[in-house]
CSV table of C-alpha atoms and ligand atoms in Angstrom, one decimal:
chain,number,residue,atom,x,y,z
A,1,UNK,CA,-226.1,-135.5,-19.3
A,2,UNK,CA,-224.1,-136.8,-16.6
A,3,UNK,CA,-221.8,-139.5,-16.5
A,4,UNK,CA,-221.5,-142.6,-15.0
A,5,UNK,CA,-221.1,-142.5,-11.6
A,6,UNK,CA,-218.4,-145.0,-10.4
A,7,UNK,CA,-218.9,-146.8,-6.8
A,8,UNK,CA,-216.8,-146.0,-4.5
A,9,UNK,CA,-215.5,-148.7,-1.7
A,10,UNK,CA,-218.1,-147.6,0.6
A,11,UNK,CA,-220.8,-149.0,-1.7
A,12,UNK,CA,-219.0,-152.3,-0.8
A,13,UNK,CA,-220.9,-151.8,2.6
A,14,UNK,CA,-224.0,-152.4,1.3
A,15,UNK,CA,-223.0,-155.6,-0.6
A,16,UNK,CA,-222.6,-157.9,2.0
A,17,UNK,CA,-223.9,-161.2,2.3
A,18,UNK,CA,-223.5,-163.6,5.4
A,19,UNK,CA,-221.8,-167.1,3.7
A,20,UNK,CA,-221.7,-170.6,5.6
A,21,UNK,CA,-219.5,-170.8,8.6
A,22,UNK,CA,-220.7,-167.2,9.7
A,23,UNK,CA,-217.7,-165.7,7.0
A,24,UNK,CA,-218.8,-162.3,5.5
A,25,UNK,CA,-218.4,-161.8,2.4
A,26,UNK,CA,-218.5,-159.2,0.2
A,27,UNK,CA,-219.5,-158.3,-3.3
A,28,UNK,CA,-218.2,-155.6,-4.7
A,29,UNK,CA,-220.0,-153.4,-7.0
A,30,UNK,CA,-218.9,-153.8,-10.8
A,31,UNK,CA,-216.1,-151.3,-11.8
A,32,UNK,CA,-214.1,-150.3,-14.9
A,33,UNK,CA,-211.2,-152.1,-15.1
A,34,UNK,CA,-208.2,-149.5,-15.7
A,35,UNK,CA,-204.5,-150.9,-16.1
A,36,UNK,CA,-202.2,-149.6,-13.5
A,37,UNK,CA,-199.3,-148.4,-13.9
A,38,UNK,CA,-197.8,-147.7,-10.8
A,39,UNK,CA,-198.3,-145.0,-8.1
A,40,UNK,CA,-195.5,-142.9,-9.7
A,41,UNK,CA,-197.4,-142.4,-13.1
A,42,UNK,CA,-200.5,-142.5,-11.7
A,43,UNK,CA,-200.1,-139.7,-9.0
A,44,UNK,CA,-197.5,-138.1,-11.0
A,45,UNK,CA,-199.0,-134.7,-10.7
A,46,UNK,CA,-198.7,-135.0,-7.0
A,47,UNK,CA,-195.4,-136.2,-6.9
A,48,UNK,CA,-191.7,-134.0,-7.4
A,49,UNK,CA,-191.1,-136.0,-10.3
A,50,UNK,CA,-190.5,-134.7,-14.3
A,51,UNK,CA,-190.6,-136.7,-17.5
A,52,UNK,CA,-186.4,-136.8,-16.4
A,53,UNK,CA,-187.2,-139.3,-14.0
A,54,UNK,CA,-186.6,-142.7,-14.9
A,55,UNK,CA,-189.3,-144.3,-13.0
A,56,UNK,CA,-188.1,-147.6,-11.5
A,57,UNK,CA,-191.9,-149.4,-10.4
A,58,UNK,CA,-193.3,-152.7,-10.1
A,59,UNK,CA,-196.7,-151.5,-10.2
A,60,UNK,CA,-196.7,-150.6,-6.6
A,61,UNK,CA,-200.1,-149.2,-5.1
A,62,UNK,CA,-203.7,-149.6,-5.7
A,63,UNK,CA,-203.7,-151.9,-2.7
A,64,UNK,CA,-207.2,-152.6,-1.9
A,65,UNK,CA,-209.3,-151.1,1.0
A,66,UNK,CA,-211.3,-153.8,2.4
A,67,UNK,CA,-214.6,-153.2,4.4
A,68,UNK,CA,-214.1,-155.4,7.7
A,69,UNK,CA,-217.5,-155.7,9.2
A,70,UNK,CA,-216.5,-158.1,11.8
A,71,UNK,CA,-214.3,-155.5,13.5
A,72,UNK,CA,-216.8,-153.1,13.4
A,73,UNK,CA,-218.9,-155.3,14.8
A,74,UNK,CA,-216.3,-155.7,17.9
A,75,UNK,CA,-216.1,-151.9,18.5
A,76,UNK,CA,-220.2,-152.1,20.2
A,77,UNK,CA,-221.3,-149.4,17.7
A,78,UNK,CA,-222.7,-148.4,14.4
A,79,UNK,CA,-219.4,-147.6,12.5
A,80,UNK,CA,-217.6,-148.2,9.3
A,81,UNK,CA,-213.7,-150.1,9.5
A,82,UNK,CA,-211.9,-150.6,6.2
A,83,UNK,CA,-208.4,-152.2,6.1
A,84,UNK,CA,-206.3,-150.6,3.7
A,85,UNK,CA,-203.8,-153.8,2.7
A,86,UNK,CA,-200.1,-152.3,2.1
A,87,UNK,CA,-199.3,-155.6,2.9
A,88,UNK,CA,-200.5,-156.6,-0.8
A,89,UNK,CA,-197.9,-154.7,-2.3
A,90,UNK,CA,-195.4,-156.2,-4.8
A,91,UNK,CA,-192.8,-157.3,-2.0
A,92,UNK,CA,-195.3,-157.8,0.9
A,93,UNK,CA,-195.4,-154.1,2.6
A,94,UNK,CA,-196.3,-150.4,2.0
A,95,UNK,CA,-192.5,-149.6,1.6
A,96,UNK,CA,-192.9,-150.3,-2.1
A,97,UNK,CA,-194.3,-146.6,-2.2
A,98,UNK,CA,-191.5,-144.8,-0.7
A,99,UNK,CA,-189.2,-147.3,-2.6
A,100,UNK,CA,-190.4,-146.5,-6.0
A,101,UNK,CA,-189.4,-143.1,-5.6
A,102,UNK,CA,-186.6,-143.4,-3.7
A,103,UNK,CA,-185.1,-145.7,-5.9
A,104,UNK,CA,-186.3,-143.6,-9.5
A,105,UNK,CA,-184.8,-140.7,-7.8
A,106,UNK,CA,-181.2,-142.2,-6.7
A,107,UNK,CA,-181.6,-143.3,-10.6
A,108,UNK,CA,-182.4,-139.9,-11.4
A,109,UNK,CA,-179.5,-138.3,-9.8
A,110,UNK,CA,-177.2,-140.9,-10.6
A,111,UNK,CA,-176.4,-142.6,-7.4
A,112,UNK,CA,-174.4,-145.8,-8.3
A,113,UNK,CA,-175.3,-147.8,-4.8
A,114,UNK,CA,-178.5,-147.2,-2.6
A,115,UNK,CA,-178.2,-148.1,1.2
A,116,UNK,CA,-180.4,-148.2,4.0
A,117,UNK,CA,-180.9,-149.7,7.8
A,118,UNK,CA,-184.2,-151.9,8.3
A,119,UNK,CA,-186.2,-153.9,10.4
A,120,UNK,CA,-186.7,-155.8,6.8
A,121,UNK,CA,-189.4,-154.4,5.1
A,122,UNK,CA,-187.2,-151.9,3.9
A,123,UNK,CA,-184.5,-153.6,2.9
A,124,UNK,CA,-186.7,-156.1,1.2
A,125,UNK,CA,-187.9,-153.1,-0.7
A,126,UNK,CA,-184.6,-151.4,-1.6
A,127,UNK,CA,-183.7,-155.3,-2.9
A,128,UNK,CA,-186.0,-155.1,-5.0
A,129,UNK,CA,-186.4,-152.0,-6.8
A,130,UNK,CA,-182.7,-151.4,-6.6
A,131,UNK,CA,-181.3,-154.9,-7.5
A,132,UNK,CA,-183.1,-155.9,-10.1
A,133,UNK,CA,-181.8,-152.8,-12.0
A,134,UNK,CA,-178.2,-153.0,-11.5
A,135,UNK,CA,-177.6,-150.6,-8.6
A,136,UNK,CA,-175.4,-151.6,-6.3
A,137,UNK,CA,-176.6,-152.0,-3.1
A,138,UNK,CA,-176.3,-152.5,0.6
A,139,UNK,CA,-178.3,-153.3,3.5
A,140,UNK,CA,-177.3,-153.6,7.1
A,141,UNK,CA,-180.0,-155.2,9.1
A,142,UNK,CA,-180.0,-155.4,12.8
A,143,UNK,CA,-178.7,-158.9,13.7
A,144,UNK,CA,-180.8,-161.7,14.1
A,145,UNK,CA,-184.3,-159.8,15.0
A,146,UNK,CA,-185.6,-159.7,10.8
A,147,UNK,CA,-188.3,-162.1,10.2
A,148,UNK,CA,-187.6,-164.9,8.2
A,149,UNK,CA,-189.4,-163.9,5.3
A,150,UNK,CA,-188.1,-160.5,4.2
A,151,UNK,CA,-184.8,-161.9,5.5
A,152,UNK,CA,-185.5,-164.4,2.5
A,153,UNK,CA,-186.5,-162.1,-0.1
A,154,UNK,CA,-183.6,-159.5,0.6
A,155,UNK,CA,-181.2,-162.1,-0.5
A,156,UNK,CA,-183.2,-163.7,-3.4
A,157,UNK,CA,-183.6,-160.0,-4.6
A,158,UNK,CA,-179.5,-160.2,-4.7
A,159,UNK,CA,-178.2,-157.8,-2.0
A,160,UNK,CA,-175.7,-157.5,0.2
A,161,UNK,CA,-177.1,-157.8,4.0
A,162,UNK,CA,-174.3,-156.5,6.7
A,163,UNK,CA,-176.2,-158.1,9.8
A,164,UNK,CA,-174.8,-155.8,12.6
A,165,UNK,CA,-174.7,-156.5,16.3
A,166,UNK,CA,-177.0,-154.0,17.3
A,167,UNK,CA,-180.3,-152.6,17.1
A,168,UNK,CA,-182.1,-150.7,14.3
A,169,UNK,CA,-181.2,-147.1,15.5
A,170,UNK,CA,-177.6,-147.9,15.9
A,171,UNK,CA,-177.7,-148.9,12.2
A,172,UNK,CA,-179.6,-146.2,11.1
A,173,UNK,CA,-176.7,-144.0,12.8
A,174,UNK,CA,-174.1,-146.2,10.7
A,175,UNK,CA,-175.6,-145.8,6.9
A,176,UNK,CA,-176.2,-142.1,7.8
A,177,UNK,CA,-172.7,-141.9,7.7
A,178,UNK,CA,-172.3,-143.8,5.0
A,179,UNK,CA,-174.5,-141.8,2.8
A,180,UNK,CA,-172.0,-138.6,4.4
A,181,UNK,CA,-168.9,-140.1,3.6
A,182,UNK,CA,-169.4,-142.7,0.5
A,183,UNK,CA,-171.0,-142.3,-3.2
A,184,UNK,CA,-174.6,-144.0,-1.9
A,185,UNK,CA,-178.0,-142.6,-1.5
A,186,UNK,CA,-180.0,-143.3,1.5
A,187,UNK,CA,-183.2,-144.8,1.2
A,188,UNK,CA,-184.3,-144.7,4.8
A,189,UNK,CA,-187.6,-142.5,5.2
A,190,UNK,CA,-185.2,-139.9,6.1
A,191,UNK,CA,-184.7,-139.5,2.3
A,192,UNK,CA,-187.7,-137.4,1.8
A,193,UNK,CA,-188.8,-138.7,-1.0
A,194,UNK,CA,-189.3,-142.3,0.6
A,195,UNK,CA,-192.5,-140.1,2.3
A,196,UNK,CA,-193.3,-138.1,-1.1
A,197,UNK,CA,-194.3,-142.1,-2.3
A,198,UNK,CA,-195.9,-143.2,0.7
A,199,UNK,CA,-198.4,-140.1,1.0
A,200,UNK,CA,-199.8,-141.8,-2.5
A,201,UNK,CA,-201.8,-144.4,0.3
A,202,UNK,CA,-204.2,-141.7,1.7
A,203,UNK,CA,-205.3,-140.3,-1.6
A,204,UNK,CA,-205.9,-143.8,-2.5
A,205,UNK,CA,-208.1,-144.1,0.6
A,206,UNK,CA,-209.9,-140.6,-0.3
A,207,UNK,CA,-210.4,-142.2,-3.9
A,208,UNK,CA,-211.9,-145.2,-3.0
A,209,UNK,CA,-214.3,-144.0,0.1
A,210,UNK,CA,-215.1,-140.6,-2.1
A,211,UNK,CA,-213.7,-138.5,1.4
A,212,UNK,CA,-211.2,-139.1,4.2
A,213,UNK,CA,-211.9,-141.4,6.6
A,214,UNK,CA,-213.4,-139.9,10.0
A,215,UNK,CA,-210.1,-141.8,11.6
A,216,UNK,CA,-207.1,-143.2,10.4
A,217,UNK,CA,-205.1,-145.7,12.3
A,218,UNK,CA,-201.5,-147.4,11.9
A,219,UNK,CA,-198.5,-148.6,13.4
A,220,UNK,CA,-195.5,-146.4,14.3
A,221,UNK,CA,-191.8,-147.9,14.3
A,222,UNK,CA,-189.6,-144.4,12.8
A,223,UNK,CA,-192.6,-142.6,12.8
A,224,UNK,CA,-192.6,-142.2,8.9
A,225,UNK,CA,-195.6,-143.6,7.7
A,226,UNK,CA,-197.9,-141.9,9.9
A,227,UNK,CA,-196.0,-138.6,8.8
A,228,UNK,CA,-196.6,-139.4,4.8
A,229,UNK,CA,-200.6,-140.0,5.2
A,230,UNK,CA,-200.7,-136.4,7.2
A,231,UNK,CA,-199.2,-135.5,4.3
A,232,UNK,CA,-201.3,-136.8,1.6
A,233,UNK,CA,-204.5,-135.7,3.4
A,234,UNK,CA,-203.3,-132.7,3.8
A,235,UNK,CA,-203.0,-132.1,0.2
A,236,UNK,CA,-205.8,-133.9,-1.0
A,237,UNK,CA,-207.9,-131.3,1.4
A,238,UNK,CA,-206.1,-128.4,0.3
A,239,UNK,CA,-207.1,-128.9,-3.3
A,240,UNK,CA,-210.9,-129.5,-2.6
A,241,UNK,CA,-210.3,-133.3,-2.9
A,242,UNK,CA,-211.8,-134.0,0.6
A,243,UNK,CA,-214.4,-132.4,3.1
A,244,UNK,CA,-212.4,-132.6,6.4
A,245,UNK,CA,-208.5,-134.0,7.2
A,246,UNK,CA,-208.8,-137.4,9.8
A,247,UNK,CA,-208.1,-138.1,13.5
A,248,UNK,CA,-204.7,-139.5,13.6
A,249,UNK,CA,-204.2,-142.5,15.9
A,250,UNK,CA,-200.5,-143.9,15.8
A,251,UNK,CA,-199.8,-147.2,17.9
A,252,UNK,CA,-195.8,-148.1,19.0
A,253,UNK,CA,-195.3,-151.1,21.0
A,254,UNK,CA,-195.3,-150.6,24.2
A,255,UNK,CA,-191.7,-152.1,24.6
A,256,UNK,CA,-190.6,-149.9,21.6
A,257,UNK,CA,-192.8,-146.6,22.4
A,258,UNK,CA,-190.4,-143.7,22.9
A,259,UNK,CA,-193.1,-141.2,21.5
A,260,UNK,CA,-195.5,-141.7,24.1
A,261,UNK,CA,-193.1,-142.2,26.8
A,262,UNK,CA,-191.1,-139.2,25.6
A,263,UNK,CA,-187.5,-140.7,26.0
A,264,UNK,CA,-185.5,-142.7,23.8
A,265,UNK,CA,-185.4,-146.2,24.0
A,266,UNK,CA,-182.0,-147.7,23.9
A,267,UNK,CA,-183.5,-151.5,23.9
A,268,UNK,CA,-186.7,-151.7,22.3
A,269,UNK,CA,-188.1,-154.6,22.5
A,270,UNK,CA,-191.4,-156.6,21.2
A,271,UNK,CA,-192.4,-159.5,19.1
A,272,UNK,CA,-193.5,-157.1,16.6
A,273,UNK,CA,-189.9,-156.7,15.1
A,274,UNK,CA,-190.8,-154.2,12.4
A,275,UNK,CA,-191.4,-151.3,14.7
A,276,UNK,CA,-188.6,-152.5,17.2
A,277,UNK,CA,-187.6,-149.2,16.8
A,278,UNK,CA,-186.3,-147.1,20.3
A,279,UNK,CA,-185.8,-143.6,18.3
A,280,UNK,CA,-188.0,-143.0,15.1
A,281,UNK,CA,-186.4,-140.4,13.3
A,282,UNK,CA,-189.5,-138.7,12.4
A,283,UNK,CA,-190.5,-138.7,15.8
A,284,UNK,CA,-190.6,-134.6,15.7
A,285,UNK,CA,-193.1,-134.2,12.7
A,286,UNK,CA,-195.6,-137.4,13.4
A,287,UNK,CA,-196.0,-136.1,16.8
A,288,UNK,CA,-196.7,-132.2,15.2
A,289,UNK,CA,-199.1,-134.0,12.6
A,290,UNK,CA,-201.2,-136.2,15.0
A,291,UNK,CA,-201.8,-132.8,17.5
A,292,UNK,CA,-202.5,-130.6,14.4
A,293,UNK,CA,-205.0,-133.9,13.4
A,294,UNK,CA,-206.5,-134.0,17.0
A,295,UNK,CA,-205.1,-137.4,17.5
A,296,UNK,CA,-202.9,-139.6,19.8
A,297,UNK,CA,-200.0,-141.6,19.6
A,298,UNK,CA,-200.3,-144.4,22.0
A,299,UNK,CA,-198.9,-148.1,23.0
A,300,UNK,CA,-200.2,-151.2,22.8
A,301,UNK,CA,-199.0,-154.5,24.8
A,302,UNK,CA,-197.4,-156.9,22.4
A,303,UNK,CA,-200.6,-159.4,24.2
A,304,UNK,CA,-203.0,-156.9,22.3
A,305,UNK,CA,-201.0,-157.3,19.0
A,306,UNK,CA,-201.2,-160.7,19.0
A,307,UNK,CA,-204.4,-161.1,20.2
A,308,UNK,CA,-205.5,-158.5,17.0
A,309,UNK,CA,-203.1,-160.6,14.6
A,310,UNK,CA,-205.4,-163.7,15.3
A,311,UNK,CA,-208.8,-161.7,15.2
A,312,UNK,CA,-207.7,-160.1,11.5
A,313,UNK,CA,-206.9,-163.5,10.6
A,314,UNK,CA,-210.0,-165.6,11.8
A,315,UNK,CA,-212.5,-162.8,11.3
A,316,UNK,CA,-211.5,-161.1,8.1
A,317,UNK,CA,-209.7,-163.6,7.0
A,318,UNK,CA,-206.2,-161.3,6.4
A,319,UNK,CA,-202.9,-162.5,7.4
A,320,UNK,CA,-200.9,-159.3,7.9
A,321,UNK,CA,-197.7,-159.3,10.3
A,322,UNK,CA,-197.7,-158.5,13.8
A,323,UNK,CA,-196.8,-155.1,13.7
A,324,UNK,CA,-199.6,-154.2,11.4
A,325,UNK,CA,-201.9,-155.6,13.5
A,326,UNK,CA,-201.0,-152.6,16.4
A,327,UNK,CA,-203.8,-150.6,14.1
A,328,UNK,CA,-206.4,-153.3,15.1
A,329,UNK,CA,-204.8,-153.6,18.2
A,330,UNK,CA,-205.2,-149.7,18.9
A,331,UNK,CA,-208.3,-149.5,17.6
A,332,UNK,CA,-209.7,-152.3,20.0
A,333,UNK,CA,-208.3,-150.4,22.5
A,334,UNK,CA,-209.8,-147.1,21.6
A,335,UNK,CA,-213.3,-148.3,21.1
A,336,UNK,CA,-214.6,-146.7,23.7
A,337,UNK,CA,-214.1,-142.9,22.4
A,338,UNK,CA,-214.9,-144.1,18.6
A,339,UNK,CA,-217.6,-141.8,17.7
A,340,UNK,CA,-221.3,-144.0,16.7
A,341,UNK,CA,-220.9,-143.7,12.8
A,342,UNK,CA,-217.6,-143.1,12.4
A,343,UNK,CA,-215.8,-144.2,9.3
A,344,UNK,CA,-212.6,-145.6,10.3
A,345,UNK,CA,-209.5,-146.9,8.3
A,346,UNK,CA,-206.8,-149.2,9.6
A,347,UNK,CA,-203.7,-149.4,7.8
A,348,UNK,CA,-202.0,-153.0,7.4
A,349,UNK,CA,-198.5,-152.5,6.8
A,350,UNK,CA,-197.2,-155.6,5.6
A,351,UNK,CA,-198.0,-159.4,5.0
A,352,UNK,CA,-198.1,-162.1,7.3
A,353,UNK,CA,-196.2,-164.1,5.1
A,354,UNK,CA,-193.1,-162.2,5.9
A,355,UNK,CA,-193.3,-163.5,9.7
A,356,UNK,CA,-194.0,-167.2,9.5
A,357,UNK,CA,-192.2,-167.9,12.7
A,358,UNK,CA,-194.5,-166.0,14.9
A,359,UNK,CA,-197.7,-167.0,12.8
A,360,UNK,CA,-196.8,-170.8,13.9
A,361,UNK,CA,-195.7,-169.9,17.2
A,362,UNK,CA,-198.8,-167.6,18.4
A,363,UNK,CA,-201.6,-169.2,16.2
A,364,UNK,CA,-203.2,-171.0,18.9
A,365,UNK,CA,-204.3,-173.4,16.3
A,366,UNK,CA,-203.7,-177.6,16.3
A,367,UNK,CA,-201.7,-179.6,13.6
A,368,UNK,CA,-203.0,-183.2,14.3
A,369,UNK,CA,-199.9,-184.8,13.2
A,370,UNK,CA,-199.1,-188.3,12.6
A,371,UNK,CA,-202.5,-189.7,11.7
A,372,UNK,CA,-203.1,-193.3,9.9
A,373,UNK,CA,-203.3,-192.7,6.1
A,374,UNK,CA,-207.0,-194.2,6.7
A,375,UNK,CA,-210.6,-192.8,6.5
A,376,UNK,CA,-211.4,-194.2,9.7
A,377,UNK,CA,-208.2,-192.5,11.3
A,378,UNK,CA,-209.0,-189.4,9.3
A,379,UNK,CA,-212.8,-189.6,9.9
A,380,UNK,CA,-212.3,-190.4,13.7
A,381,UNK,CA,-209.8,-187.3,14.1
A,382,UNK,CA,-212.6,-184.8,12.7
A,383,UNK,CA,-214.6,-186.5,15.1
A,384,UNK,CA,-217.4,-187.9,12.6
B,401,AN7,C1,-194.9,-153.8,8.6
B,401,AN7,O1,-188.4,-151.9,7.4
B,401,AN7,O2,-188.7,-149.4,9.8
B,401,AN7,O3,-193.4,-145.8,11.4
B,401,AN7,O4,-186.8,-150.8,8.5
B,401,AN7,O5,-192.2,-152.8,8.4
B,401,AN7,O6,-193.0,-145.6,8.9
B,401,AN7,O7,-191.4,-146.7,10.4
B,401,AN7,C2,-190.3,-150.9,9.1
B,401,AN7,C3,-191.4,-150.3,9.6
B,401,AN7,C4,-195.0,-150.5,10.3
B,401,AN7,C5,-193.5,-148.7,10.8
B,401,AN7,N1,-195.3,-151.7,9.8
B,401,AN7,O8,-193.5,-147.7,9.9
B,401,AN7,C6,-188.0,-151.0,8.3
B,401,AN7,C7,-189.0,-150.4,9.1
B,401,AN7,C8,-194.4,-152.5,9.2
B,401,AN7,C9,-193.1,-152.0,9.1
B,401,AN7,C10,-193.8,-150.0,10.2
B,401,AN7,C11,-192.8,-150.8,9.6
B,401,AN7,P1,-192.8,-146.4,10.2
């Protein structure tokens, strides 16, 4: 007898129904309903942790990995795109999996103080999962460039921001030293164990589509992330948990893109602030795993971000910030040498709510403001 077999998220491709106002949506197929308890205890076996490690988690993970028809449907070809949403992660971004055990092992070893240098994701992160249990903490964040959001939730978590007057490298520099010189543990990717956490996101995509994707494409700021999925599909494939590894395709900003230009940037600059970011420090292995993946890491303009921002928004109806939206954005690009039938995955980093500046600014939508409390001035404005 066998068992049940349980759908996977590609079954969610043949659930779609076409709503009112042209909106897909989708119907999932029925599922068990397991609690989750976190990436830590539920990939443990994957992960360098031992029943020693107090594991510091707020249920991080499990994000979901939505089928996006209407971006498939922009690409010109038969082809599957799912949006894996990091961005639905307990504090807004997929830094929650590298925090969790980062965080569990500074707790694990001790460390009285965690530090780190951010763009704000990461320091929102460290907040969080070192704050709220009694670690001492500290988080210099390049001056005045940190969207307003995580800037909010890094203080509401209760840490101590040292806003610097320079960029993110030049920090990064700084709490290197620090970690050198003074009791506190590091909790930039460059603490390997921030990448041990965020591997956990590609053998959740393997789980859910029952393979790996044909491609897989993100955003690259320090490079980390991308390096963490080779990772994970890497090991999923090397234990039979997968048929084939995927095409790697990493996208920079193009006024942040020191990988593809091959030079340092001293001042990055785009409007997607979380990968403002002029000299990754993972910059050697991300470019060794997206060769050994057959891939590319490439730039797009901060026009194509945007303009990818808006489309994720409108058409799928997923608010993610703008650097997220560079895996759109690249993939738009791209679509020309997408395989017909290829099953891809974009990655969506973080949350649109953590940029609410640039959402108002580069909507292109209309407030009518300063209507009659009336029907008739409300019924004339919509034009009825
Ligand atoms: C939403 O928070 O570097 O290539 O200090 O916040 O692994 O660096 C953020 C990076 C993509 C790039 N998307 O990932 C920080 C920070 C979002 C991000 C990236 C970041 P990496």
């Amino acid at each position: 007898m066998t068992g049940a077999v349980l759908p996977t998220a590609r079954d969610a491709f043949r659930y779609f129904r076409v709503d009112f106002f042209n909106m897909v949506t989708v119907i999932p197929p029925r599922t068990t309903q397991e609690y989750w308890p976190g990436l830590i205890q539920h990939y443990a076996k994957w992960l360098p942790v031992t029943d020693k490690t107090p594991i510091v988690t707020l249920c991080e993970g499990n994000t979901p990995l939505i089928a996006a028809p209407a971006i498939a449907e922009r690409l010109g070809k038969p082809c599957e795109v799912y949006l894996k949403f990091d961005g639905l992660n307990p504090t807004g971004s997929f830094k929650d999996r590298g925090m969790t055990m980062a965080v569990s092992k500074a707790k694990e070893a001790g460390a009285a103080a965690v530090i780190c240098a951010s763009t704000g994701n990461t320091s929102a992160a460290a907040a969080a999962y070192a704050c709220s249990r009694g670690h001492a903490r500290l988080c210099p964040d390049p001056d005045g460039y940190v969207a307003l959001g995580k800037l909010a939730q890094t203080l509401m978590y209760g840490a101590e921001i040292i806003a610097i007057r320079d960029n993110f490298d030049c920090a990064l520099t700084l709490v290197r030293q620090m970690a050198d010189h003074y009791p506190v543990s590091l909790v930039n990717s460059v603490n390997r164990f921030r990448l041990e956490g965020q591997k956990t996101a590609a053998f959740e995509i393997v789980d859910a589509l029952g393979d790996a994707p044909d491609w897989l494409c993100t955003p690259v700021g320090n490079a980390g992330n991308i390096t963490a999925y080779w990772m994970g599909f890497c090991q999923y494939h090397q234990q039979g948990k997968t048929s084939k590894r995927p095409r790697l395709f990493g996208f920079e900003a193009e006024g942040a893109a020191a990988i593809v230009r091959d030079q340092v940037i001293t001042h990055p600059e785009t409007i997607a602030t979380a990968i403002r970011i002029g000299n990754p420090a993972s910059w050697v292995r991300a470019k060794a795993s997206v060769q050994v993946s057959q891939g590319a890491i490439d730039a797009v303009s901060d026009a194509e971000i945007l303009e990818a921002y808006r489309v994720l928004a409108r058409s799928t109806g997923i608010f993610c910030e703008p650097a997220s939206a560079a895996s759109v954005a690249g993939l738009l690009k791209y679509r020309d040498q997408i395989p017909s039938h290829a099953c891809i995955v974009c990655v969506l980093t973080g949350h649109g709510l953590k940029d609410p500046q640039t959402a108002i600014d580069h909507c292109q939508a209309q407030i009518h403001a300063g209507i009659d409390p009336t029907l008739s001035a409300v019924a004339q404005t919509m034009g009825f």
